Amino acid sequence: MTNAVDCIVIGAGMAGISAAKQLGKKGLKVLLLEARDRIGGRINTIQPGPQGPPIELGAQWIHGLCPEHPMYTIIPENERRIDTQRINMFDKHGTLIPEHVVTSAWNAVDALSSRMTEHAKKTITLPPPKQSIAAFINEDLEWNSCASKTEHCTRETPCAECDVKYSLVKSIANIEAATLNELSVEEYAGDGFEGDDGVPLKGYLHVLNGLLADLKDATVLLNAQVLSVDYSGDTAVVNCTSGEFHARNIICTIPLGVLKETGGPEFIPQIPGPHQKAISNLGFGLLNKVVLEFESGFWPSNVDDFAFELRRDAFGLDPMFAFIVNFSQLYARRDEPQNTLVVYVAHDDAKWMEGLSDGDIRELILPQLTCAFRSETEPIVKSMVVTRWMADPFSRGSYSHLSTGSSLSDMDALATPISFGTEKKGTLVFAGEHTIRQHFATVHGAYLSGIRAAEQIA
Ligand SMILES: Cc1cc2nc3c(=O)[nH]c(=O)nc-3n(C[C@H](O)[C@H](O)[C@H](O)COP(=O)(O)OP(=O)(O)OC[C@H]3O[C@@H](n4cnc5c(N)ncnc54)[C@H](O)[C@@H]3O)c2cc1C
């Protein structure tokens, strides 16, 4: 392989691979440099055995599936499934909450979300600091009034229905992977795709491999961590753990978490101020998963998701909110044994959990599941996988969000191409989920950002 190409793409996740595919269509020769020993980045599908659904340690859902959505055409209809989102919710004592109470709490959260969207659209042009979701909720009269008008119902001593509502609103923090104090209301101003959420039945890695097979004139180099990018001349010089490479153009898809922590590779010269400011302003959160494979299932088999307030009495901490996904049901494998649950824990709780051993995590979760699902025998765990995306040096968290100190324009600033060389014919451009205002924090956002970056290369 020659060390000079038309474009070097840093990172072989969804953004990098979609950029490489688009560059190939333009007839450009591409080198993808990937720090890990695998492609995919925050797409990490494992297949525990020939039986059973694929397990997604990173991205799982296709958000907002509709005909305009890129995954609508990339993933054939018979290889995706819409999540029916049948949910059971348990209180902190492991008692099942009646369905009508959960439904009315969901409706209250949906109505709150609509009010936040309205507010965010009105204030979108104002500069940061923005109002946090926590502050919005505190001030929202409708949210803070008791729908059933129960006497003596207060925020501190809520009635049973309001208690569920206050618990369920934590799902926002779980989905956005950041606390409600950190999140800006502007999170709700985005105009992403409108549609149901689905899952790729063969796993996201299968989707990525399909794109990879289509690459023209591109080489992927694994175990190639980029250490520096010198774009002070007409041709950029990229130094990585596998050697030195040269290109007129660079697309950098390194995750925001890594850029925030270390500034990424050393850029010579430093990237412009607005890019640096955007990196510092934008938020990058944390979502972790605990995959538990059992000898056999002991939960209601026709339910997709469970919501829990997991007690942490032994650690002297308040309960933490967790979503638990019934994998076999979600992936419509009803004819196979239902034996896998995946627990989702986010933000500060996830950071705290990264400090626990796998054994401690199992001890924390298992007795509460056994109790809630009324299992008469001790469930036998066959295998367990715990993600620690914060500790991972090549992600440093899960995905980006709008913090109160940032705005959507930070994403535009970060995506602005930087020209270099005496005739300004070279281009350095950032891509990745954190650079696309309508679709940040998603796989399809990463995909679209890669195409956009490739189009910005001359
Ligand atoms: C737990 C979790 C759950 C998620 N759930 C969903 C979901 O349900 N639906 C959804 O749409 N999205 C979800 N996401 C977000 C989604 O995974 C990301 O938005 C998307 O995959 C990001 O793609 P990317 O190409 O921008 O970044 P990445 O996939 O992170 O790719 C960047 C690549 O750069 C590499 N890299 C880093 N540093 C260097 C370096 N110095 N040199 C060379 N290479 C480097 C990394 O190894 C990585 O492969 C989830 C993410 C996580 C972590």
XYZ file of C-alpha atoms and ligand atoms in Angstrom:
511
model
C 0.000 0.000 0.000
C 1.332 3.447 -0.910
C 1.458 5.956 1.937
C -0.229 8.716 -0.100
C -3.978 8.760 -0.741
C -6.598 11.358 -1.698
C -8.287 11.301 1.701
C -7.512 9.844 5.117
C -10.567 9.074 7.214
C -9.864 8.808 10.943
C -12.166 6.265 12.612
C -14.019 3.294 11.092
C -17.383 3.738 12.804
C -20.568 4.542 10.902
C -19.469 8.104 10.008
C -16.052 6.989 8.747
C -17.398 4.112 6.679
C -20.188 6.169 5.122
C -17.659 8.915 4.282
C -15.335 6.346 2.677
C -18.196 4.933 0.622
C -19.168 8.383 -0.648
C -15.543 9.289 -1.437
C -15.266 6.044 -3.426
C -18.249 7.125 -5.528
C -16.297 10.286 -6.362
C -13.372 8.144 -7.516
C -11.096 9.118 -4.616
C -8.551 6.779 -3.042
C -9.198 6.460 0.697
C -7.361 5.173 3.759
C -9.392 4.525 6.921
C -7.298 4.552 10.094
C -8.986 2.838 13.049
C -7.495 2.776 16.552
C -9.306 -0.354 17.740
C -8.829 -3.907 16.486
C -12.364 -3.888 15.074
C -14.554 -1.655 12.935
C -17.830 -0.172 14.203
C -16.834 2.136 17.057
C -19.989 2.629 19.090
C -21.679 -0.046 16.995
C -20.608 -3.269 18.676
C -22.815 -6.274 17.962
C -21.967 -9.596 19.555
C -23.578 -12.892 18.649
C -23.430 -15.094 21.755
C -24.217 -18.278 19.822
C -25.826 -19.500 16.613
C -29.168 -19.284 18.433
C -30.637 -16.178 19.960
C -30.747 -12.553 18.899
C -27.665 -10.424 18.239
C -26.670 -8.432 21.312
C -25.931 -4.753 20.804
C -23.372 -3.438 23.288
C -23.597 -0.009 21.655
C -26.269 1.344 19.307
C -29.438 -0.700 19.100
C -32.484 1.255 17.894
C -33.187 2.829 14.540
C -34.764 6.060 15.744
C -37.632 7.664 13.805
C -37.933 5.090 11.033
C -39.789 6.554 8.020
C -39.276 6.509 4.217
C -36.891 9.518 4.357
C -34.701 7.783 6.961
C -31.462 6.446 5.425
C -31.825 3.089 7.250
C -35.233 2.620 5.610
C -33.525 1.764 2.322
C -30.213 0.446 3.665
C -31.920 -2.186 5.859
C -34.445 -4.313 3.923
C -37.931 -4.363 5.426
C -37.686 -8.035 6.404
C -34.479 -7.289 8.355
C -35.939 -4.654 10.662
C -38.694 -4.657 13.244
C -40.667 -1.884 14.912
C -40.456 -1.917 18.715
C -43.977 -2.361 20.101
C -42.797 -0.822 23.379
C -45.006 -2.871 25.656
C -43.620 -1.872 29.018
C -44.031 -3.122 32.587
C -42.964 -0.804 35.366
C -41.966 -1.764 38.907
C -41.622 0.444 41.971
C -38.609 0.380 44.275
C -40.147 -2.467 46.285
C -40.333 -4.595 43.133
C -44.122 -4.293 42.916
C -45.712 -4.159 39.467
C -47.414 -0.803 38.873
C -50.909 -1.096 37.321
C -50.922 -0.489 33.564
C -53.402 2.417 33.637
C -51.172 4.307 36.110
C -48.120 3.795 33.888
C -50.090 4.877 30.800
C -51.245 8.081 32.439
C -47.669 8.796 33.636
C -46.366 8.262 30.066
C -49.025 10.639 28.764
C -47.890 13.253 31.281
C -44.249 12.806 30.183
C -45.293 13.046 26.498
C -47.245 16.239 27.181
C -44.244 17.656 29.057
C -42.015 16.812 26.066
C -44.371 18.683 23.721
C -44.256 21.752 25.967
C -40.456 21.555 26.015
C -40.386 21.380 22.193
C -42.608 24.455 21.975
C -40.400 26.340 24.433
C -37.154 25.205 22.761
C -38.324 26.339 19.326
C -39.181 29.780 20.712
C -35.820 30.234 22.441
C -33.590 28.573 19.850
C -32.075 31.848 18.630
C -31.065 32.956 22.133
C -27.410 32.382 23.034
C -26.424 29.972 25.848
C -26.706 29.487 28.766
C -29.946 27.690 28.027
C -32.533 26.524 30.501
C -31.918 23.009 31.790
C -34.627 20.374 31.502
C -34.625 20.127 35.325
C -35.286 23.882 35.630
C -38.031 23.732 32.994
C -39.724 20.877 34.859
C -39.507 22.734 38.170
C -41.253 25.750 36.673
C -43.845 23.885 34.607
C -47.174 24.392 36.372
C -49.007 21.639 34.541
C -46.342 19.077 35.371
C -46.332 20.089 39.018
C -50.090 19.875 39.459
C -51.666 16.585 40.472
C -53.893 15.292 37.634
C -56.105 13.323 40.033
C -56.279 16.315 42.435
C -55.305 14.084 45.359
C -55.304 15.989 48.624
C -51.867 16.690 50.181
C -50.034 15.510 47.041
C -46.739 17.433 46.877
C -43.416 17.003 45.125
C -41.914 15.702 48.380
C -44.839 13.441 49.307
C -46.497 12.601 45.988
C -49.624 10.512 45.556
C -49.100 7.067 44.002
C -49.816 8.337 40.470
C -47.532 11.364 40.687
C -44.817 9.169 42.196
C -44.856 7.064 39.003
C -44.809 10.222 36.869
C -41.746 11.547 38.754
C -40.040 8.202 38.359
C -40.815 7.927 34.651
C -39.496 11.385 33.823
C -36.091 9.943 34.698
C -36.404 7.980 31.450
C -35.498 11.227 29.630
C -32.145 11.232 31.415
C -31.769 7.536 30.630
C -32.441 8.042 26.905
C -30.332 11.193 26.562
C -27.582 9.666 28.747
C -27.174 12.821 30.857
C -28.787 14.235 33.996
C -31.778 16.571 33.685
C -29.598 19.311 35.221
C -27.002 18.921 32.467
C -29.449 18.697 29.556
C -30.601 21.833 27.765
C -34.281 22.148 26.798
C -32.935 22.772 23.283
C -32.497 18.970 23.054
C -36.186 19.067 22.155
C -35.824 21.583 19.317
C -34.211 19.174 16.861
C -36.160 18.329 13.728
C -35.116 14.701 13.342
C -37.063 12.043 11.454
C -40.620 11.426 12.631
C -41.383 7.739 12.855
C -41.392 4.686 15.092
C -38.295 3.194 16.645
C -37.166 -0.144 15.272
C -34.226 -2.527 15.466
C -32.048 -4.094 12.762
C -32.849 -7.792 13.235
C -29.399 -8.984 12.174
C -27.667 -6.352 14.295
C -26.086 -3.019 13.387
C -22.721 -4.628 12.620
C -24.363 -6.557 9.793
C -25.567 -3.217 8.367
C -22.067 -1.783 8.650
C -20.482 -4.830 7.006
C -22.895 -4.363 4.095
C -21.629 -0.793 3.611
C -18.031 -1.938 3.990
C -18.459 -4.535 1.243
C -19.479 -1.696 -1.087
C -16.333 0.394 -0.551
C -14.335 1.181 -3.687
C -10.619 1.922 -3.621
C -10.502 2.091 0.178
C -8.183 0.385 2.657
C -9.057 -0.090 6.329
C -6.131 -0.235 8.732
C -6.989 -1.538 12.222
C -4.871 -0.929 15.354
C -3.908 2.408 13.804
C -4.412 5.066 16.470
C -3.831 8.508 15.006
C -1.441 10.513 17.174
C -0.984 13.683 15.132
C -2.301 15.451 12.043
C 0.074 18.024 10.582
C -1.802 20.122 8.030
C 0.635 23.018 7.952
C 1.747 22.216 4.372
C -0.075 21.506 1.096
C -0.392 17.844 2.022
C -1.381 16.670 5.494
C 0.913 14.256 7.326
C -0.867 11.818 9.612
C 1.119 9.923 12.214
C -0.436 6.827 13.685
C 0.671 3.756 15.606
C 1.044 1.939 12.251
C 3.169 4.534 10.487
C 3.026 7.837 8.633
C 0.549 8.602 5.847
C -0.053 11.559 3.538
C -3.219 12.988 2.022
C -4.604 16.210 0.639
C -7.792 15.767 2.667
C -8.655 14.537 6.160
C -12.022 13.537 7.619
C -11.858 13.145 11.397
C -14.661 11.120 13.031
C -13.074 10.731 16.471
C -15.885 10.767 19.100
C -16.620 13.995 20.954
C -15.815 12.307 24.287
C -12.244 11.680 23.134
C -11.896 15.166 21.620
C -13.145 16.707 24.876
C -10.802 14.727 27.051
C -7.570 14.899 25.106
C -8.277 17.248 22.208
C -7.894 14.113 20.061
C -4.659 13.720 18.132
C -2.295 16.676 18.109
C -3.407 19.009 15.308
C -0.612 21.109 13.768
C -1.596 23.936 13.621
C -4.290 23.824 16.310
C -7.836 23.659 14.961
C -9.584 27.079 14.787
C -11.126 28.668 17.901
C -14.801 28.074 16.954
C -14.109 24.340 16.545
C -12.335 24.206 19.912
C -15.150 26.141 21.569
C -17.778 23.798 20.131
C -15.888 20.762 21.459
C -15.738 22.305 24.899
C -19.399 23.496 24.929
C -21.177 20.362 23.727
C -22.038 17.638 26.220
C -21.100 13.974 25.984
C -23.004 11.551 28.197
C -22.890 7.960 29.324
C -25.156 4.958 28.846
C -24.020 1.485 29.856
C -25.540 -1.946 29.461
C -25.475 -5.131 31.505
C -26.276 -8.169 29.377
C -27.533 -11.106 31.421
C -27.984 -14.471 29.739
C -29.878 -16.975 31.923
C -30.375 -20.726 31.775
C -34.035 -19.929 31.187
C -36.314 -16.914 31.295
C -38.373 -16.053 34.390
C -40.092 -12.835 33.275
C -43.310 -12.113 31.324
C -42.382 -13.192 27.802
C -44.743 -10.869 25.905
C -43.312 -7.621 27.338
C -40.608 -5.668 25.430
C -39.246 -3.459 28.191
C -39.307 -3.192 31.961
C -38.681 0.000 33.934
C -37.176 -0.345 37.401
C -36.090 1.781 40.326
C -33.162 -0.395 41.416
C -32.468 -0.017 45.134
C -28.909 0.700 46.275
C -29.431 0.520 50.047
C -26.225 -1.481 50.496
C -24.270 1.475 49.089
C -26.204 4.115 51.028
C -27.516 5.593 47.757
C -30.955 6.461 46.364
C -32.522 4.011 43.922
C -31.389 4.328 40.305
C -33.656 4.243 37.272
C -32.993 1.409 34.822
C -34.636 0.215 31.628
C -34.496 -3.508 31.064
C -34.988 -4.852 27.564
C -36.363 -8.332 26.908
C -34.116 -9.104 23.974
C -35.765 -12.179 22.517
C -39.149 -10.441 22.483
C -37.733 -7.251 20.969
C -36.118 -9.260 18.189
C -39.296 -11.329 17.645
C -37.577 -14.645 18.403
C -40.646 -16.035 20.117
C -39.996 -19.596 19.001
C -36.613 -19.603 20.765
C -35.933 -19.745 24.506
C -36.301 -16.271 26.037
C -33.199 -16.121 28.137
C -31.582 -12.689 27.773
C -32.239 -9.391 29.543
C -30.261 -6.198 28.985
C -30.185 -3.571 31.724
C -29.634 0.080 30.685
C -28.175 2.501 33.218
C -27.262 6.092 32.351
C -25.400 9.276 33.353
C -24.088 9.568 36.958
C -25.513 6.155 37.870
C -23.632 4.591 34.958
C -20.430 6.384 35.992
C -20.886 5.041 39.515
C -21.529 1.541 38.193
C -18.331 1.570 36.104
C -16.472 1.525 39.431
C -18.141 -1.732 40.543
C -16.903 -5.217 39.747
C -19.065 -7.465 37.552
C -19.798 -9.535 40.667
C -21.065 -6.471 42.580
C -23.274 -5.471 39.647
C -24.759 -8.940 39.494
C -25.437 -8.883 43.246
C -27.104 -5.490 42.879
C -29.434 -6.469 40.044
C -30.231 -10.168 40.335
C -32.080 -10.341 43.691
C -34.297 -7.428 42.648
C -35.215 -9.087 39.344
C -35.887 -12.390 41.115
C -38.180 -10.630 43.563
C -40.009 -8.478 40.984
C -40.661 -11.366 38.600
C -41.629 -13.643 41.509
C -39.200 -16.349 40.452
C -39.523 -19.325 42.776
C -36.017 -20.555 42.118
C -32.739 -18.663 42.011
C -32.194 -17.812 38.306
C -28.956 -19.228 36.900
C -26.811 -16.723 35.012
C -25.055 -18.386 32.055
C -23.078 -15.344 30.989
C -22.799 -11.659 31.735
C -21.314 -8.753 29.765
C -20.944 -5.261 31.251
C -20.087 -2.272 29.054
C -17.857 0.505 30.348
C -18.005 3.119 27.587
C -16.518 5.846 29.783
C -13.376 3.843 30.530
C -12.983 3.054 26.812
C -10.163 5.326 25.543
C -11.684 5.433 22.042
C -15.151 6.635 23.040
C -14.990 8.144 26.581
C -18.757 7.984 26.924
C -21.727 7.056 24.788
C -23.110 9.969 22.740
C -23.426 13.731 22.594
C -26.134 15.994 23.987
C -26.853 19.685 24.209
C -25.622 20.877 27.569
C -26.944 24.156 28.968
C -23.738 25.876 27.831
C -24.114 24.794 24.202
C -26.461 25.224 21.275
C -27.138 23.507 17.966
C -24.868 26.060 16.256
C -21.917 24.431 18.036
C -22.536 21.359 15.888
C -22.568 23.532 12.745
C -19.306 25.172 13.859
C -17.651 21.803 14.400
C -18.761 20.596 10.958
C -17.358 23.634 9.135
C -14.541 22.508 6.796
C -11.054 23.925 7.443
C -9.108 24.700 4.255
C -5.329 24.438 4.238
C -2.310 24.628 1.915
C -0.922 27.564 -0.060
C -3.851 27.492 -2.475
C -6.305 26.343 0.192
C -6.945 23.160 -1.763
C -6.625 20.824 1.209
C -9.579 20.181 3.533
C -9.791 18.990 7.138
C -13.347 18.308 8.209
C -14.962 16.783 11.287
C -17.769 14.250 10.955
C -19.575 11.948 13.378
C -22.801 11.938 15.339
C -21.717 15.040 17.284
C -21.541 17.223 14.166
C -25.080 16.975 12.802
C -27.721 19.206 14.352
C -30.872 17.374 13.211
C -29.742 13.858 14.064
C -27.000 13.974 16.697
C -26.478 11.015 19.048
C -27.675 8.503 16.457
C -26.296 5.993 13.975
C -28.162 7.579 11.082
C -26.801 10.988 12.126
C -23.277 9.555 11.954
C -24.074 8.057 8.536
C -25.401 11.347 7.129
C -22.495 13.331 8.600
C -20.049 11.038 6.772
C -21.764 11.667 3.436
C -21.826 15.410 4.066
C -18.109 15.487 4.946
C -17.222 13.518 1.797
C -19.179 16.015 -0.300
C -17.126 18.847 1.224
C -13.908 17.288 -0.083
C -12.929 18.718 -3.470
C -24.487 2.282 24.740
C -24.873 3.034 23.499
C -26.165 2.937 23.025
C -26.540 3.624 21.872
N -27.794 3.462 21.384
C -28.122 3.987 20.190
C -29.351 3.643 19.570
O -30.132 2.854 20.102
N -29.626 4.195 18.356
C -28.769 5.062 17.731
O -29.084 5.536 16.626
N -27.582 5.387 18.302
C -27.238 4.862 19.496
N -26.023 5.129 20.053
C -25.161 6.145 19.418
C -24.451 5.586 18.179
O -23.775 4.409 18.530
C -23.467 6.617 17.674
O -24.154 7.842 17.446
C -22.791 6.230 16.361
O -22.482 4.864 16.290
C -21.531 7.078 16.244
O -20.837 6.798 15.058
P -19.526 7.651 14.733
O -18.963 7.095 13.486
O -19.841 9.094 14.811
O -18.536 7.379 15.964
P -17.858 6.008 16.424
O -18.742 4.870 16.131
O -17.437 6.188 17.827
O -16.595 5.900 15.467
C -15.430 6.634 15.707
C -14.241 5.716 15.525
O -13.039 6.461 15.766
C -12.104 5.585 16.369
N -11.044 6.376 17.006
C -11.078 7.066 18.175
N -9.891 7.682 18.381
C -9.100 7.378 17.321
C -7.771 7.718 16.943
N -6.993 8.522 17.685
N -7.269 7.195 15.796
C -8.027 6.381 14.995
N -9.291 6.039 15.301
C -9.823 6.543 16.440
C -12.945 4.787 17.337
O -12.313 3.594 17.719
C -14.216 4.558 16.516
O -14.180 3.337 15.820
C -25.598 4.439 21.195
C -24.291 4.518 21.669
C -23.924 3.820 22.806
C -22.501 3.887 23.283
